[in-house]
PDB file of C-alpha atoms and ligand atoms in Angstrom:
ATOM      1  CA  UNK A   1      20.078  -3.565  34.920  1.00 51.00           C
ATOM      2  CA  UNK A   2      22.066  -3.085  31.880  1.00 63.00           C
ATOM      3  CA  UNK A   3      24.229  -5.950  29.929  1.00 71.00           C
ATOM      4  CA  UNK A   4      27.530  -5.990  28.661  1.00 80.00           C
ATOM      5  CA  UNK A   5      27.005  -5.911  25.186  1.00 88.00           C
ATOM      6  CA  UNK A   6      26.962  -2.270  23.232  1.00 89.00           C
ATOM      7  CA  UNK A   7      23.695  -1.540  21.544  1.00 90.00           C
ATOM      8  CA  UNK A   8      24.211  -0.626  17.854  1.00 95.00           C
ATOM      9  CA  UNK A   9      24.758   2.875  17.156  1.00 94.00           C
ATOM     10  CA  UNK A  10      22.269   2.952  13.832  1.00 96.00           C
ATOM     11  CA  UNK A  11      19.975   0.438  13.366  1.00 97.00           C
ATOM     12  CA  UNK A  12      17.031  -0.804  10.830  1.00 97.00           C
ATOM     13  CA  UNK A  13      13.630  -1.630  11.862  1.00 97.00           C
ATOM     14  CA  UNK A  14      13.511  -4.799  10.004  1.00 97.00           C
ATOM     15  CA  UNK A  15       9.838  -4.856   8.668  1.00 95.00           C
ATOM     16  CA  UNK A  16       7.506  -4.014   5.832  1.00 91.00           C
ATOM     17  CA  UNK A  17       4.319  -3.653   8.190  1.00 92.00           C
ATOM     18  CA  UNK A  18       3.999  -0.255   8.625  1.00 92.00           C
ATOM     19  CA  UNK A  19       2.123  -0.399  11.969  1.00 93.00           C
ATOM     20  CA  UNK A  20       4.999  -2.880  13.332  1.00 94.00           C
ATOM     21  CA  UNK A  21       7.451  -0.623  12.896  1.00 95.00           C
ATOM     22  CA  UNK A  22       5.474   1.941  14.180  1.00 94.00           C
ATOM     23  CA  UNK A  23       5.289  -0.052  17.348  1.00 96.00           C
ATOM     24  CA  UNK A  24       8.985  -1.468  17.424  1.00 96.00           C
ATOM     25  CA  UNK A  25       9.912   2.539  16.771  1.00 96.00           C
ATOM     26  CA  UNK A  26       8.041   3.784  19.354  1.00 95.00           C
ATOM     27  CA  UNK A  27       8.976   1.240  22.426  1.00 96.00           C
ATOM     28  CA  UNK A  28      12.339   1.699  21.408  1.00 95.00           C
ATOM     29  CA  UNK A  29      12.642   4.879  21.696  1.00 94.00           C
ATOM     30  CA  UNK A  30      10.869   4.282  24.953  1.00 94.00           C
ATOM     31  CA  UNK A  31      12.963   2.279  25.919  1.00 94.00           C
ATOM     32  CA  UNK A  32      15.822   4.861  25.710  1.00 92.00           C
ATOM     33  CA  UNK A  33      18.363   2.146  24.607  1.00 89.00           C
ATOM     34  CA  UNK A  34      20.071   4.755  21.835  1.00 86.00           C
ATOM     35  CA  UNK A  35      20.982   4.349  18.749  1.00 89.00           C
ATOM     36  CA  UNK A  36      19.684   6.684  15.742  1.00 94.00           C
ATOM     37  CA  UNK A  37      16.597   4.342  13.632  1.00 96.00           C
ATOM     38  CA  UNK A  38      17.582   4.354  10.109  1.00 96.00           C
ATOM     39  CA  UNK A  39      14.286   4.819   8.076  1.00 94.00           C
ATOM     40  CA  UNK A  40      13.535   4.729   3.867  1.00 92.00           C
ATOM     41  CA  UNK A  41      15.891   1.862   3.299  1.00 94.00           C
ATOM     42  CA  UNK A  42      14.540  -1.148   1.250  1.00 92.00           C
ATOM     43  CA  UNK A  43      15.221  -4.632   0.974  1.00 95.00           C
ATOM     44  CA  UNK A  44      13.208  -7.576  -1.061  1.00 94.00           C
ATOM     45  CA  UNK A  45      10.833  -9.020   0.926  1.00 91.00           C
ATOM     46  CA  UNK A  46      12.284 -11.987   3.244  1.00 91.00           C
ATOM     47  CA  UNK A  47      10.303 -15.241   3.323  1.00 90.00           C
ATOM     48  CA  UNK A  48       9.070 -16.592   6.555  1.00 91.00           C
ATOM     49  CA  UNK A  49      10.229 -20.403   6.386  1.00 93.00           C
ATOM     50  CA  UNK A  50      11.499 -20.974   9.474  1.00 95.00           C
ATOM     51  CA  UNK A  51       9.805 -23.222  11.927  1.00 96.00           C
ATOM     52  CA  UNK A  52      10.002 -21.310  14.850  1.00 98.00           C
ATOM     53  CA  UNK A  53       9.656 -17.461  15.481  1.00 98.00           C
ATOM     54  CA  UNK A  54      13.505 -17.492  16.463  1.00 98.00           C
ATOM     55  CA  UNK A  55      14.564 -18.872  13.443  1.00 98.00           C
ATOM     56  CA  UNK A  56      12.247 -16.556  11.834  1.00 97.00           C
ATOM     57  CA  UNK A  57      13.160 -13.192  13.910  1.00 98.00           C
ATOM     58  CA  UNK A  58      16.523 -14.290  12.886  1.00 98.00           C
ATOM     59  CA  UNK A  59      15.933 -14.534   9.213  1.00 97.00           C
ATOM     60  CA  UNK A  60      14.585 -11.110   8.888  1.00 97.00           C
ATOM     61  CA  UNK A  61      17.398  -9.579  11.125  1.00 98.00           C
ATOM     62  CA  UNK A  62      20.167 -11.629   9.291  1.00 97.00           C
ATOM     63  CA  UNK A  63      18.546 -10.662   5.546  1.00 97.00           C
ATOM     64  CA  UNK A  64      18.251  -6.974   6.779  1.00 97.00           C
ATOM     65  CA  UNK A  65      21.665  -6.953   7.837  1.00 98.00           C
ATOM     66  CA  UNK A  66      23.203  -8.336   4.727  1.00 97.00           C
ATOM     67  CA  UNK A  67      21.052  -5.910   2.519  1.00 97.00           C
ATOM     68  CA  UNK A  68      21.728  -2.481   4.067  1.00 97.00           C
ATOM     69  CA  UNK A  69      25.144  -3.260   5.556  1.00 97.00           C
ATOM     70  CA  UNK A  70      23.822  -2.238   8.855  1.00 98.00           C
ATOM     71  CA  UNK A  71      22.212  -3.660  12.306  1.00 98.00           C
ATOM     72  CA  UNK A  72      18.595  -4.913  12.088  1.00 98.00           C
ATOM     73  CA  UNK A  73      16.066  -5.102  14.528  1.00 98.00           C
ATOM     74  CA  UNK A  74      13.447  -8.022  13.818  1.00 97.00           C
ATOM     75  CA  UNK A  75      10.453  -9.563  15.917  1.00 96.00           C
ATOM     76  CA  UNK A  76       8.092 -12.711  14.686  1.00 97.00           C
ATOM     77  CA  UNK A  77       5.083 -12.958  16.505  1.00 98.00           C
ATOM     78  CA  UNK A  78       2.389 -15.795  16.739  1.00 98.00           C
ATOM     79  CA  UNK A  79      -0.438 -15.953  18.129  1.00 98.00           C
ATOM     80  CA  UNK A  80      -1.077 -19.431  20.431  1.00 98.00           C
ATOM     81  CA  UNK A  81      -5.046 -20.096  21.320  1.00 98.00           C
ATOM     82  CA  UNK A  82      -5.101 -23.082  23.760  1.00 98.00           C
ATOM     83  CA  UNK A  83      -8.140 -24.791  22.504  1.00 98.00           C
ATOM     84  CA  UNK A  84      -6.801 -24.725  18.894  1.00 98.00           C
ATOM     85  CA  UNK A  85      -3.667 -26.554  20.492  1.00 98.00           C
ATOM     86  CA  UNK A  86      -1.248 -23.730  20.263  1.00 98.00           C
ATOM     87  CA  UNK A  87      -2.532 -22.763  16.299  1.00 98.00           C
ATOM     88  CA  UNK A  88      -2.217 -20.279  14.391  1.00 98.00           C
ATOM     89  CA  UNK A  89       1.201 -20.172  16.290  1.00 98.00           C
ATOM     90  CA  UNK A  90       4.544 -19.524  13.468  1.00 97.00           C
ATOM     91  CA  UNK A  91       1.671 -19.734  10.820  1.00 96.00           C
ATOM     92  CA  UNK A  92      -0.842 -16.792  11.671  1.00 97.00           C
ATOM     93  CA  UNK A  93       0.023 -14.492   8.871  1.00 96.00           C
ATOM     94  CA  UNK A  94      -1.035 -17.246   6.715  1.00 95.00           C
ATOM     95  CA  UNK A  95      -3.892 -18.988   8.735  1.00 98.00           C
ATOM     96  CA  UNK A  96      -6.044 -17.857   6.360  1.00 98.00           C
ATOM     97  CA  UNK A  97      -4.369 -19.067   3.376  1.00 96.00           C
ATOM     98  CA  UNK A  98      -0.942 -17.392   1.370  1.00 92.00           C
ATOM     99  CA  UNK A  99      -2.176 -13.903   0.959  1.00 92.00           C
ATOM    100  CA  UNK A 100      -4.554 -13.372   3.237  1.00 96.00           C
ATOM    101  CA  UNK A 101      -5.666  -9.977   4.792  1.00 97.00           C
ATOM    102  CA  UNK A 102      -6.126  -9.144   8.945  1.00 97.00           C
ATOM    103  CA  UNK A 103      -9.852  -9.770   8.035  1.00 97.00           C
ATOM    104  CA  UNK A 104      -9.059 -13.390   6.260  1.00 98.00           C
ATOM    105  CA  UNK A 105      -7.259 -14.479   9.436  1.00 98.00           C
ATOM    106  CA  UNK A 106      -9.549 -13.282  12.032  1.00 98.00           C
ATOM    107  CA  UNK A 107     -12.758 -14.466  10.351  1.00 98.00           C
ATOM    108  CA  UNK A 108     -10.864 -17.984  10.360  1.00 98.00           C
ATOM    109  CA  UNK A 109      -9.784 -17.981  13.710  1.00 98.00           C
ATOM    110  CA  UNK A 110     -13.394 -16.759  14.699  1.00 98.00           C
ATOM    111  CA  UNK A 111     -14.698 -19.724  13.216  1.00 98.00           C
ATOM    112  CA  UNK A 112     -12.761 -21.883  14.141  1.00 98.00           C
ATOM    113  CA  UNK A 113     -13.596 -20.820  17.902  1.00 98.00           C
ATOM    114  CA  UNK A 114     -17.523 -20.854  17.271  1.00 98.00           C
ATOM    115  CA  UNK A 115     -18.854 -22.649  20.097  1.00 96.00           C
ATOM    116  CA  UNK A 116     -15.497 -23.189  22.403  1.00 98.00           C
ATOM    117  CA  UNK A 117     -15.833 -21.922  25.815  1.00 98.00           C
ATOM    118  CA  UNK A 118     -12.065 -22.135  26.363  1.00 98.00           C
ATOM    119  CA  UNK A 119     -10.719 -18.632  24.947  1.00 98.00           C
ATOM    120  CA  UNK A 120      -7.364 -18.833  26.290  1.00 98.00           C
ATOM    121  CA  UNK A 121      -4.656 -17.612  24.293  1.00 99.00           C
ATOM    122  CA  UNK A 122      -1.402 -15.510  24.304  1.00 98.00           C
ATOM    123  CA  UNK A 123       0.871 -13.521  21.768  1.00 98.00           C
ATOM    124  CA  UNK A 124       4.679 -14.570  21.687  1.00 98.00           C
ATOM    125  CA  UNK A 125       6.729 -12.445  20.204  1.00 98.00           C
ATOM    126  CA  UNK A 126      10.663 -13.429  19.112  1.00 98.00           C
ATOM    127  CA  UNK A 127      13.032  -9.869  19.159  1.00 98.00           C
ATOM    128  CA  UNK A 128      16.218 -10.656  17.172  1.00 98.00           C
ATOM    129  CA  UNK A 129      19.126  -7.875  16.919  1.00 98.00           C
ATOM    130  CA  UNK A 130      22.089  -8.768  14.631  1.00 98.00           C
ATOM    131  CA  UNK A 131      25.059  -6.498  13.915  1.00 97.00           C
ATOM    132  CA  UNK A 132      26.985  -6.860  10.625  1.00 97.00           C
ATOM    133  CA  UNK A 133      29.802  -8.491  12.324  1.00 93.00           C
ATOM    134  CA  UNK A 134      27.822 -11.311  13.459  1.00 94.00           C
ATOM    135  CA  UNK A 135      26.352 -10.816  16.555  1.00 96.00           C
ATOM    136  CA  UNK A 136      23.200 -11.588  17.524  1.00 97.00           C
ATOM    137  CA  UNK A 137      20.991 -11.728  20.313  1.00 97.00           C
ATOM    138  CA  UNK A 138      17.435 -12.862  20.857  1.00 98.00           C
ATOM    139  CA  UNK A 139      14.890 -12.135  23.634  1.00 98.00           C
ATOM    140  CA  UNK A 140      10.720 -13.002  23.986  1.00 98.00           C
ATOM    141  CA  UNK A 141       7.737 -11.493  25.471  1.00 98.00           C
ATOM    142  CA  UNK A 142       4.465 -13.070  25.721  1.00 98.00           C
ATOM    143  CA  UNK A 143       0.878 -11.317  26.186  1.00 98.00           C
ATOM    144  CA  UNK A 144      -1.837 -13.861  28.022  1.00 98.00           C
ATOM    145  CA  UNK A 145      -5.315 -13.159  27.080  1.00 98.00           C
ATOM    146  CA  UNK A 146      -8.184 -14.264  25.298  1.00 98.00           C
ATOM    147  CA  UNK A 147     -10.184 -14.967  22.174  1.00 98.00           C
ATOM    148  CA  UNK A 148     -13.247 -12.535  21.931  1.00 98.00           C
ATOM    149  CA  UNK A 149     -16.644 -13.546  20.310  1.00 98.00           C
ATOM    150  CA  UNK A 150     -16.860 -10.883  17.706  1.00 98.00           C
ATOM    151  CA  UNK A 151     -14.323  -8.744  16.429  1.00 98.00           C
ATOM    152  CA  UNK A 152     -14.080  -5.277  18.359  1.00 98.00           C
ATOM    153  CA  UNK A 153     -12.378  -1.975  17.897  1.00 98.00           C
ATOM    154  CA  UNK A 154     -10.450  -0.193  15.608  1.00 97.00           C
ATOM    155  CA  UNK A 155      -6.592   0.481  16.117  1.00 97.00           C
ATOM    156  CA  UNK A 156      -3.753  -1.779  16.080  1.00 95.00           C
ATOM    157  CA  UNK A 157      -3.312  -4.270  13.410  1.00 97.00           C
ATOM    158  CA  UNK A 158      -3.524  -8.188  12.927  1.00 98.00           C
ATOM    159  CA  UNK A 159      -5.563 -10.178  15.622  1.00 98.00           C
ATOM    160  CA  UNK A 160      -5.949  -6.936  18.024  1.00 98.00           C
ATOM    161  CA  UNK A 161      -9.826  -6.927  17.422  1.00 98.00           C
ATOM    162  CA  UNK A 162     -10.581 -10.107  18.616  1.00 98.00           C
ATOM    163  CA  UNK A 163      -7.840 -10.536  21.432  1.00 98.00           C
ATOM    164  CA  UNK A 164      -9.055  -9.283  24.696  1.00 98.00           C
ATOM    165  CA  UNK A 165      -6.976  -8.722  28.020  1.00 98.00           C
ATOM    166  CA  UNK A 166      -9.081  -7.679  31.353  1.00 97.00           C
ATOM    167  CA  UNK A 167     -12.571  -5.971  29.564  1.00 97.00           C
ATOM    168  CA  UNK A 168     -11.169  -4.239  26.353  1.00 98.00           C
ATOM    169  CA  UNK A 169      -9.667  -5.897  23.083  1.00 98.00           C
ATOM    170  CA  UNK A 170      -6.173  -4.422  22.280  1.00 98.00           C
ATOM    171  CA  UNK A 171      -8.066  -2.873  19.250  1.00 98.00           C
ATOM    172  CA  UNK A 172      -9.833  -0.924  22.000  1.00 98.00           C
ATOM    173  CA  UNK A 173      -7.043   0.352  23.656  1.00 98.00           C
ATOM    174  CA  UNK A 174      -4.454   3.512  22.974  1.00 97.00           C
ATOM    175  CA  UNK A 175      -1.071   2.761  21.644  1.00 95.00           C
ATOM    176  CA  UNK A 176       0.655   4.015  24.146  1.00 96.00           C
ATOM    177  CA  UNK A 177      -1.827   1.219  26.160  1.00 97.00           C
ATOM    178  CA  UNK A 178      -1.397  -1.433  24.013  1.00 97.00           C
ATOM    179  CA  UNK A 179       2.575  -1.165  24.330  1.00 96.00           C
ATOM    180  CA  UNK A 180       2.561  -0.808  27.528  1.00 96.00           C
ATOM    181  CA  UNK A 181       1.694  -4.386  28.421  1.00 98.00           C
ATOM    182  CA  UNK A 182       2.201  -5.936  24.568  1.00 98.00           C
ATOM    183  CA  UNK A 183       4.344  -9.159  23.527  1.00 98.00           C
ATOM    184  CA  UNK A 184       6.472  -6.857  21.633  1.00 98.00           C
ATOM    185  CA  UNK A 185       7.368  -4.580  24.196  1.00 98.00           C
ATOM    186  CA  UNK A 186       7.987  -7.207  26.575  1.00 98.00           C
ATOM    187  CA  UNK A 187      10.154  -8.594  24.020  1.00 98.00           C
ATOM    188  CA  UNK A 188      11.898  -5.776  23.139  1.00 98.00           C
ATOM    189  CA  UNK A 189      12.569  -4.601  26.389  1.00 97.00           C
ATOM    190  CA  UNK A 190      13.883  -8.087  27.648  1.00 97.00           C
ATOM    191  CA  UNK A 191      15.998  -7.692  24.305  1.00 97.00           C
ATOM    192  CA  UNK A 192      17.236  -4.339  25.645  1.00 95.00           C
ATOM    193  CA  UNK A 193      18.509  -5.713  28.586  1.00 94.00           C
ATOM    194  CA  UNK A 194      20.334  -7.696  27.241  1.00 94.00           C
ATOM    195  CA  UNK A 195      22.428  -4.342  26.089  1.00 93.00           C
ATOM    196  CA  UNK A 196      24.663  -2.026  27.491  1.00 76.00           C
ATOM    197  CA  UNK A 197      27.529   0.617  27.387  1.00 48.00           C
TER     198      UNK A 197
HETATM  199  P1  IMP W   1       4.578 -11.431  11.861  1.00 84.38           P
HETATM  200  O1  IMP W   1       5.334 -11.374  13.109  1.00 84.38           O
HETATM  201  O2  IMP W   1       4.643 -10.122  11.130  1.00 84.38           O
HETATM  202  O3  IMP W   1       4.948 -12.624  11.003  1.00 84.38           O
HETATM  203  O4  IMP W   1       3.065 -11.569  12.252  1.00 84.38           O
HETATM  204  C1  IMP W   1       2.355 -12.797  12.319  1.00 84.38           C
HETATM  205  C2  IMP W   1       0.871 -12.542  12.325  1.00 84.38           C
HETATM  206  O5  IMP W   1       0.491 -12.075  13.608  1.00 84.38           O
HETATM  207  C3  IMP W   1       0.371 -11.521  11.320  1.00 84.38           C
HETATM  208  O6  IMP W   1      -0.883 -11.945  10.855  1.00 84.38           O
HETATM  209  C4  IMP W   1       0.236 -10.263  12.120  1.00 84.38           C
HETATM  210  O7  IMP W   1      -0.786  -9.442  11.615  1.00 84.38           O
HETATM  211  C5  IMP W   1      -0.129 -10.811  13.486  1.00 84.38           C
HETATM  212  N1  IMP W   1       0.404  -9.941  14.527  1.00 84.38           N
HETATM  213  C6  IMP W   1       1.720  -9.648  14.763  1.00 84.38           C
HETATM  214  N2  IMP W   1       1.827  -8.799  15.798  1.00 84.38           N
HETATM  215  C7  IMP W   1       0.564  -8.537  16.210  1.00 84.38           C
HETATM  216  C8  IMP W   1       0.030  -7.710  17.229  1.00 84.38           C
HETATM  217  O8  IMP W   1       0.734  -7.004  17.977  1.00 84.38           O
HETATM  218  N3  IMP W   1      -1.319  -7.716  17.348  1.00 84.38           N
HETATM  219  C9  IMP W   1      -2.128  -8.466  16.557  1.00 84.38           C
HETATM  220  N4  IMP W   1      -1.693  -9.237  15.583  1.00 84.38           N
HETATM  221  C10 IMP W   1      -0.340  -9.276  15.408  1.00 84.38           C
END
């Protein structure tokens, strides 16, 4: 089913991760929603202050927007492990401290799991579309799973190593796997939805 409201007819991938926008690109276009992906524009890089991963979906979209007069296409995604009561959550790009790399924040995470049998924990991702006129809309997708032992595998990006859904870790799986049951395509195709005509 197909909403009311028209999807954009350019839009921006509002990221600086490479392998995001990779992803966001590809379920898009997936998706078969339209619109032509603008790529090469730049924008300064937008700071993550909001509380929640709507308000920061939204700040990316809405700084995107303003910079390259044109729609934007965010998503903020945090990862929730139930024993760490919902942590890293809005924070896990910085679990590890300010700057710190994939490796930082899944060491951390690792350690802070050493000896918890509870490994419960799910991805929530925020998609936020904004036009230049003002509209907006928001949609969310969450992955369950759980918290490996070690680290394992090799593609994706972020916590994919050491979060595990059925046998494999998302690290261990394709990308056309990983998407196909991920957070951010859920998202994004909830979001898409939400368009139409
Ligand atoms: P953000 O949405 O770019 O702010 O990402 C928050 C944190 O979650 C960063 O550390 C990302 O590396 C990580 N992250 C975001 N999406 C994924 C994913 O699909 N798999 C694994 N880690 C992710």
């Amino acid at each position: 089913m197909t909403g009311i409201i028209p999807a954009p007819d350019r839009l921006v991938v509002a990221s600086a991760n490479p392998h995001k926008i990779a992803e966001v690109e590809r379920i898009w276009l997936e998706i078969g929603v339209g619109g032509e992906i603008i790529r090469g524009l730049s924008w300064e890089e937008v700071e993550e202050t909001g509380e929640t991963l709507e308000e920061n979906a939204l700040l990316k979209a809405l700084a995107v927007v303003a910079a390259t007069g044109l729609s934007a296409l965010a998503d903020d995604t945090g990862l929730e492990v139930s024993a760490l009561g919902g942590a890293p959550g809005v924070r896990s790009a910085r679990y590890a401290g300010e700057h710190a790399s994939y490796q930082d924040n899944t060491d951390r995470l690792l350690e802070e799991m050493d000896g918890r049998q509870d490994r419960s924990a799910r991805f929530r991702t925020v998609a936020a579309l904004a036009w230049p006129g003002g509209r907006r809309v928001v949609a969310e997708g969450v992955l369950e799973g759980r918290i490996t032992w070690t680290p394992r595998g090799t593609a994706g990006f972020g916590y994919d190593p050491v979060f595990a859904v059925g046998d494999r870790t998302l690290a261990e799986m394709t990308a056309a796997e990983k998407n196909s049951i991920s957070h951010r395509a859920r998202a994004l195709r909830a979001l898409a939805a939400l368009l139409g005509g």
